[in-house]
Short mmCIF file of C-alpha atoms in Angstrom, two decimals:
data_model
loop_
_atom_site.label_atom_id
_atom_site.label_comp_id
_atom_site.label_asym_id
_atom_site.label_seq_id
_atom_site.Cartn_x
_atom_site.Cartn_y
_atom_site.Cartn_z
CA MET A 522 107.76 89.61 95.45
CA ALA A 523 109.95 87.08 93.34
CA VAL A 524 113.02 88.08 92.14
CA VAL A 525 114.59 86.35 88.21
CA THR A 526 118.15 86.16 87.83
CA ILE A 527 119.21 85.48 84.05
CA SER A 528 122.63 84.16 83.54
CA ARG A 529 123.40 83.63 80.16
CA GLN A 530 126.02 82.72 77.52
CA PHE A 531 126.34 85.80 75.42
CA GLY A 532 124.42 85.76 72.41
CA ALA A 533 122.05 83.13 73.81
CA GLY A 534 119.32 86.09 73.67
CA GLY A 535 119.58 86.52 77.72
CA LYS A 536 118.80 90.21 77.84
CA THR A 537 115.56 89.88 75.03
CA LEU A 538 114.36 87.16 77.17
CA GLY A 539 115.28 89.24 80.48
CA ARG A 540 112.95 92.11 78.64
CA MET A 541 110.12 89.47 77.45
CA ILE A 542 109.95 87.72 81.35
CA ALA A 543 109.79 90.75 82.92
CA GLU A 544 107.07 92.42 80.45
CA LYS A 545 105.08 89.24 81.01
CA LEU A 546 105.21 89.20 84.99
CA GLY A 547 104.76 93.05 85.10
CA TYR A 548 108.42 93.13 86.54
CA THR A 549 110.86 95.58 86.35
CA PHE A 550 113.77 94.90 84.54
CA ALA A 551 117.56 95.73 86.03
CA ASP A 552 119.89 95.99 83.62
CA ASN A 553 120.72 99.85 82.93
CA ASP A 554 119.24 100.50 86.18
CA ILE A 555 122.63 98.72 87.89
CA ILE A 556 124.77 100.70 85.78
CA GLN A 557 122.63 104.00 87.11
CA ARG A 558 122.64 103.02 90.44
CA ILE A 559 126.40 102.64 90.94
CA ALA A 560 127.12 105.36 89.14
CA GLN A 561 125.00 107.37 91.60
CA GLU A 562 126.19 105.79 94.65
CA ALA A 563 129.78 105.81 93.59
CA ASN A 564 129.28 109.62 92.61
CA VAL A 565 130.32 108.87 88.75
CA SER A 566 128.91 109.05 85.44
CA ALA A 567 126.96 106.09 84.31
CA ASN A 568 129.32 106.01 81.27
CA TRP A 569 132.24 105.18 83.27
CA VAL A 570 130.30 102.76 85.22
CA GLU A 571 129.34 101.33 81.43
CA ALA A 572 133.03 101.58 80.18
CA PHE A 573 134.23 99.76 83.41
CA GLU A 574 131.98 96.86 83.00
CA LYS A 575 132.95 96.65 79.31
CA GLU A 576 136.41 96.61 79.88
CA ALA A 577 136.34 94.57 83.22
CA GLY A 578 138.12 91.37 83.29
CA SER A 579 140.37 92.56 80.00
CA LYS A 580 144.04 93.28 79.73
CA ILE A 581 143.31 96.98 79.58
CA SER A 582 141.22 97.17 82.76
CA ARG A 583 144.14 95.27 84.57
CA MET A 584 146.60 97.21 83.34
CA VAL A 585 144.79 100.66 84.45
CA SER A 586 144.47 99.41 87.60
CA SER A 587 147.67 98.41 88.12
CA MET A 588 149.13 101.78 86.84
CA VAL A 589 146.71 104.45 88.31
CA SER A 590 146.35 104.68 91.84
CA GLN A 591 143.18 105.64 93.65
CA ARG A 592 145.05 108.93 94.93
CA LEU A 593 146.23 109.78 91.50
CA VAL A 594 142.77 109.61 90.33
CA ASP A 595 141.48 111.84 93.38
CA ARG A 596 144.32 114.67 92.47
CA ILE A 597 142.93 114.21 88.83
CA LEU A 598 139.03 114.83 89.84
CA LYS A 599 139.89 117.15 92.52
CA ASP A 600 138.04 115.47 95.13
CA GLU A 601 134.86 116.73 93.89
CA ARG A 602 133.70 113.62 92.48
CA GLY A 603 133.86 110.11 93.55
CA TYR A 604 135.67 107.18 91.48
CA ILE A 605 135.51 103.67 90.52
CA ASP A 606 138.07 100.65 90.54
CA GLU A 607 137.43 96.81 90.58
CA LYS A 608 137.20 97.03 94.77
CA ILE A 609 134.36 99.71 94.71
CA TYR A 610 132.84 98.17 91.38
CA LEU A 611 132.07 94.94 93.51
CA ASP A 612 131.11 96.56 96.56
CA TYR A 613 128.36 98.63 94.92
CA LEU A 614 127.22 95.66 92.65
CA VAL A 615 126.41 93.13 95.36
CA LEU A 616 124.93 95.96 97.44
CA ILE A 617 122.65 97.20 94.89
CA ILE A 618 121.78 93.52 93.17
CA ALA A 619 120.99 92.57 97.04
CA GLN A 620 118.81 96.19 97.26
CA ILE A 621 116.91 95.74 94.10
CA ALA A 622 116.17 91.87 94.97
CA ASP A 623 114.79 93.30 98.63
CA GLU A 624 112.67 95.23 96.90
CA GLY A 625 111.09 92.46 94.55
CA ASN A 626 109.16 92.00 91.25
CA VAL A 627 112.52 92.38 89.34
CA VAL A 628 114.48 90.36 86.80
CA ILE A 629 118.27 90.94 86.94
CA LEU A 630 120.37 90.39 84.21
CA GLY A 631 123.58 88.62 84.93
CA ARG A 632 126.61 90.43 86.71
CA GLY A 633 126.82 87.49 89.12
CA SER A 634 123.57 88.04 90.56
CA GLN A 635 122.93 84.14 90.65
CA TYR A 636 125.61 83.96 93.39
CA ILE A 637 124.77 87.08 95.14
CA LEU A 638 121.27 85.94 95.73
CA ASN A 639 122.31 82.60 95.91
CA ASP A 640 120.33 81.97 99.19
CA HIS A 641 117.25 84.51 98.69
CA PRO A 642 114.41 82.96 99.78
CA ASP A 643 112.40 84.35 96.70
CA ALA A 644 114.58 84.37 93.92
CA TYR A 645 114.52 82.08 91.04
CA HIS A 646 117.68 81.61 89.16
CA ILE A 647 117.88 80.75 84.85
CA LEU A 648 120.66 79.74 82.71
CA LEU A 649 120.45 80.35 79.28
CA ILE A 650 123.12 78.27 77.28
CA ASP A 651 123.07 78.38 73.31
CA GLU A 652 125.86 76.49 70.77
CA PHE A 653 128.22 79.18 69.57
CA GLU A 654 127.10 78.87 66.25
CA ASN A 655 123.65 79.66 67.34
CA ARG A 656 124.67 82.24 69.68
CA VAL A 657 126.87 83.98 66.42
CA LYS A 658 123.29 83.82 64.26
CA PHE A 659 121.56 85.27 66.76
CA MET A 660 123.70 87.99 66.99
CA MET A 661 123.82 88.78 63.14
CA GLU A 662 119.93 88.54 63.15
CA HIS A 663 119.15 90.50 66.42
CA TYR A 664 121.78 93.08 66.16
CA GLY A 665 122.66 93.47 62.17
CA MET A 666 126.36 92.00 62.53
CA SER A 667 128.26 90.59 60.03
CA SER A 668 129.21 87.36 60.40
CA ARG A 669 132.99 87.91 61.14
CA LYS A 670 132.26 90.62 63.39
CA ALA A 671 129.51 88.59 65.21
CA VAL A 672 132.14 85.41 65.85
CA ASN A 673 134.60 88.16 67.11
CA VAL A 674 131.95 89.77 69.33
CA VAL A 675 130.91 86.30 70.88
CA THR A 676 134.38 84.75 71.30
CA ALA A 677 135.71 87.86 72.79
CA GLU A 678 132.68 88.06 75.05
CA ASP A 679 132.81 84.21 75.93
CA LYS A 680 136.55 85.01 77.25
CA ARG A 681 135.76 88.17 79.12
CA ARG A 682 132.71 86.24 80.75
CA ALA A 683 135.15 83.79 82.22
CA ASN A 684 138.16 86.47 82.85
CA LEU A 685 135.62 87.91 85.00
CA TYR A 686 134.41 85.05 86.75
CA ARG A 687 137.80 83.84 87.28
CA LYS A 688 138.39 87.16 89.20
CA LEU A 689 135.84 86.10 91.52
CA GLY A 690 136.89 82.85 92.40
CA LYS A 691 134.09 80.96 89.97
CA LYS A 692 134.61 78.43 87.46
CA ASP A 693 131.14 76.78 87.65
CA TYR A 694 128.87 79.42 86.55
CA ASP A 695 127.42 77.21 83.81
CA ASN A 696 126.90 74.26 86.31
CA PRO A 697 123.02 73.34 86.20
CA SER A 698 123.05 72.72 89.77
CA LEU A 699 123.20 76.69 90.63
CA TYR A 700 119.94 77.21 88.77
CA HIS A 701 116.44 76.52 89.26
CA LEU A 702 115.79 76.29 85.54
CA VAL A 703 118.47 75.69 82.56
CA LEU A 704 117.14 76.85 79.29
CA ASN A 705 118.77 75.41 75.99
CA ARG A 706 118.01 78.04 73.20
CA GLY A 707 119.43 75.66 70.61
CA ARG A 708 115.84 73.71 71.55
CA LEU A 709 113.54 76.61 72.73
CA THR A 710 112.21 79.34 71.02
CA LEU A 711 112.32 82.45 72.94
CA ASP A 712 108.70 82.70 73.60
CA VAL A 713 108.50 78.78 75.00
CA ALA A 714 111.62 79.96 77.25
CA MET A 715 109.70 83.01 78.50
CA HIS A 716 106.58 80.83 79.25
CA LEU A 717 108.73 78.26 81.13
CA ALA A 718 110.56 80.87 83.14
CA CYS A 719 106.92 82.48 83.76
CA GLU A 720 105.80 79.38 84.90
CA LEU A 721 108.43 78.69 87.54
CA VAL A 722 107.90 81.95 89.00
CA TYR A 723 104.02 81.50 89.10
CA THR A 724 104.02 77.79 90.36
CA GLY A 725 107.37 77.26 91.90
CA LYS A 726 109.19 77.52 95.13
CA ALA A 727 112.21 79.32 94.98
CA HIS A 728 113.59 76.87 97.96
CA PRO A 729 111.48 73.33 98.18
CA GLU A 730 112.81 72.71 101.65
CA THR A 731 109.68 72.11 103.03
CA ASP A 732 108.76 69.91 100.23
CA ARG A 733 111.40 67.43 101.44
CA MET B 764 138.70 113.41 127.97
CA GLY B 765 135.58 110.80 127.13
CA LYS B 766 136.12 107.65 125.30
CA LYS B 767 136.31 108.40 121.42
CA VAL B 768 133.89 107.68 118.65
CA LEU B 769 134.37 107.81 115.09
CA ILE B 770 131.61 108.89 112.92
CA VAL B 771 131.78 107.86 109.29
CA ASP B 772 128.93 109.63 106.81
CA ASP B 773 129.14 111.46 103.68
CA ASP B 774 126.13 113.51 105.06
CA PRO B 775 127.12 116.67 106.82
CA ASP B 776 123.81 117.03 108.45
CA VAL B 777 124.12 113.24 109.82
CA ARG B 778 127.95 113.79 111.11
CA LEU B 779 126.20 116.63 112.81
CA PHE B 780 123.44 114.98 114.29
CA ASN B 781 125.85 112.17 115.37
CA VAL B 782 128.52 114.67 116.77
CA THR B 783 125.91 116.37 119.25
CA VAL B 784 124.60 112.91 120.77
CA VAL B 785 128.28 111.95 121.22
CA GLU B 786 129.20 114.60 122.67
CA GLU B 787 126.20 115.19 124.95
CA ASN B 788 126.99 111.96 126.56
CA GLY B 789 130.13 112.80 127.25
CA TYR B 790 131.98 111.06 124.41
CA THR B 791 134.61 112.72 122.16
CA PRO B 792 133.31 113.08 118.55
CA ILE B 793 135.68 112.53 115.61
CA GLU B 794 134.50 112.87 111.95
CA ALA B 795 135.26 111.29 108.51
CA ALA B 796 133.40 111.65 105.46
CA ASN B 797 134.07 108.71 103.52
CA GLY B 798 135.51 105.10 104.09
CA GLU B 799 138.93 106.12 103.09
CA GLU B 800 138.96 108.83 105.49
CA GLY B 801 137.70 106.55 108.20
CA LEU B 802 140.45 104.13 107.59
CA GLU B 803 142.59 106.73 108.10
CA LYS B 804 141.18 108.11 111.15
CA VAL B 805 140.84 104.37 112.75
CA LYS B 806 144.61 103.88 112.52
CA LYS B 807 145.47 107.41 113.57
CA GLU B 808 143.11 107.98 116.53
CA LYS B 809 142.23 104.43 117.54
CA PRO B 810 138.56 105.00 118.39
CA ASP B 811 136.57 103.00 121.05
CA LEU B 812 133.70 102.80 118.80
CA VAL B 813 132.91 103.49 114.96
CA LEU B 814 129.43 104.63 113.87
CA LEU B 815 129.57 103.85 110.30
CA ASP B 816 127.58 104.71 107.28
CA VAL B 817 126.82 102.17 104.21
CA LEU B 818 126.38 104.47 101.30
CA MET B 819 129.21 106.51 100.22
CA PRO B 820 130.89 107.61 97.30
CA LYS B 821 134.75 106.78 97.42
CA GLN B 822 135.41 104.16 100.00
CA SER B 823 131.88 102.53 100.99
CA GLY B 824 131.18 101.68 104.62
CA ILE B 825 130.75 98.01 103.08
CA ARG B 826 134.81 97.82 102.49
CA LEU B 827 135.62 100.13 105.53
CA TYR B 828 133.62 97.39 107.67
CA ARG B 829 135.98 94.66 106.00
CA GLU B 830 138.76 96.34 106.21
CA LEU B 831 138.15 96.71 110.18
CA LYS B 832 136.91 93.20 110.63
CA THR B 833 139.89 91.87 108.82
CA SER B 834 142.57 93.46 110.26
CA LYS B 835 144.51 91.59 113.41
CA ALA B 836 145.27 95.27 115.05
CA LEU B 837 141.50 96.78 114.32
CA LYS B 838 139.05 94.03 114.52
CA ASP B 839 138.15 94.22 118.14
CA ILE B 840 137.00 97.67 117.74
CA PRO B 841 133.00 97.48 117.97
CA VAL B 842 131.22 99.14 115.03
CA VAL B 843 127.67 100.31 114.68
CA ILE B 844 126.16 100.69 111.22
CA LEU B 845 123.96 103.55 110.83
CA SER B 846 122.20 103.13 107.25
CA GLY B 847 119.40 103.32 105.06
CA ILE B 848 120.01 100.18 103.55
CA ALA B 849 118.14 97.23 105.51
CA LYS B 850 120.25 94.91 107.96
CA ARG B 851 119.50 91.96 105.49
CA THR B 852 120.49 93.74 102.04
CA PHE B 853 123.96 94.54 104.00
CA LEU B 854 124.82 91.19 105.71
CA ARG B 855 123.93 89.46 102.21
CA SER B 856 126.11 92.08 100.70
CA GLN B 857 128.97 91.15 102.91
CA LYS B 858 128.18 87.17 102.53
CA ALA B 859 128.49 87.62 98.37
CA LEU B 860 131.74 89.56 98.85
CA THR B 861 132.94 86.66 101.26
CA GLU B 862 131.69 84.16 98.16
CA PHE B 863 134.18 86.03 95.66
CA GLY B 864 136.83 85.05 97.53
CA GLY B 865 136.96 87.97 100.47
CA GLU B 866 137.69 86.65 104.38
CA GLU B 867 134.55 85.87 106.17
CA VAL B 868 133.43 89.11 108.38
CA PRO B 869 131.40 88.85 111.56
CA GLU B 870 127.78 90.69 112.04
CA PRO B 871 128.33 94.13 113.20
CA GLU B 872 127.42 94.93 117.04
CA VAL B 873 124.63 96.50 116.46
CA TYR B 874 122.87 97.72 113.08
CA LEU B 875 120.65 100.78 113.22
CA GLU B 876 117.98 101.75 110.12
CA LYS B 877 118.18 105.37 109.70
CA PRO B 878 115.98 107.58 110.80
CA VAL B 879 117.41 106.67 114.09
CA GLU B 880 116.20 108.76 117.49
CA PRO B 881 118.76 110.71 119.71
CA GLU B 882 117.78 108.32 122.71
CA GLU B 883 118.20 105.29 120.58
CA LEU B 884 121.79 106.27 119.29
CA ALA B 885 122.68 107.45 122.96
CA GLN B 886 121.51 104.01 124.60
CA THR B 887 123.39 101.90 121.65
CA ILE B 888 126.52 104.21 122.40
CA LYS B 889 126.27 104.03 126.00
CA GLY B 890 125.81 99.78 125.82
CA ILE B 891 128.82 99.48 124.11
CA LEU B 892 131.03 101.86 125.83
CA GLY B 893 129.53 102.36 129.54
#
């Protein structure tokens, strides 16, 4: 009943690796599931949650949050549906990630899951890193982006990631001590990275205190 | 008039069940359908006990619980969580919210996982309110 969390620098291939690990282990890959479940619990559309995630940490999100009160949103929606703001999103995010982890046999992509499940007894935390140039190349090759677009996207996503974590009071998200395994995609193929991650789950102990 | 018990749950059937148990045991029920409404009623009615669901649209029970337990004026109101969510999941969520810059909050007085038998609920309420 293990849980694997994958934190990654954007463009390092985290989503691809997550899917590969899940497939190999016969686990669920929780990415869109998280969006669906937040949407269901907050009683809003999945599109709203998805858009919210994309904008989270951006200037637009901060501006909208400061301009639009919950009561106004409530009135607009005539009390028939829920709404989502940063607090509500975070409340449901931590709850749903904790819930998914307790269900077990799942690979969870990002969203601060390495912090939320920091002391989960069956969780393995993996960090995927790569050089900026390689990540740009990955986006060009796997998502058909032009060089310029890939540079812009990776730069923007790096900034967004930093902003998101800053909001959560976290700066150490790339610190190896948070993780069981740090995989450098500049030195490993996705296939080798997948096998290393699976080997960790097959043979490892998430919390090795008993070995000391 | 008996001591006041605020029931916060988005499911009308669950509220009706809780209201019945509360009334039959001599207490006065007050209802709220979500965390936001719950907080308003806590401030207005000053209940002696809150029965709180976790998963509710708009403001969830997770947030209301944090609002209550971090408020000087409201933190001493006992809270019984009544939820389909496992206790360990709820506690891990609260810990994560603290990790993400929130204040540390104590564990709830009692945590009951749904479904709850009326006798169990009645005993829990009596155990807290006397």
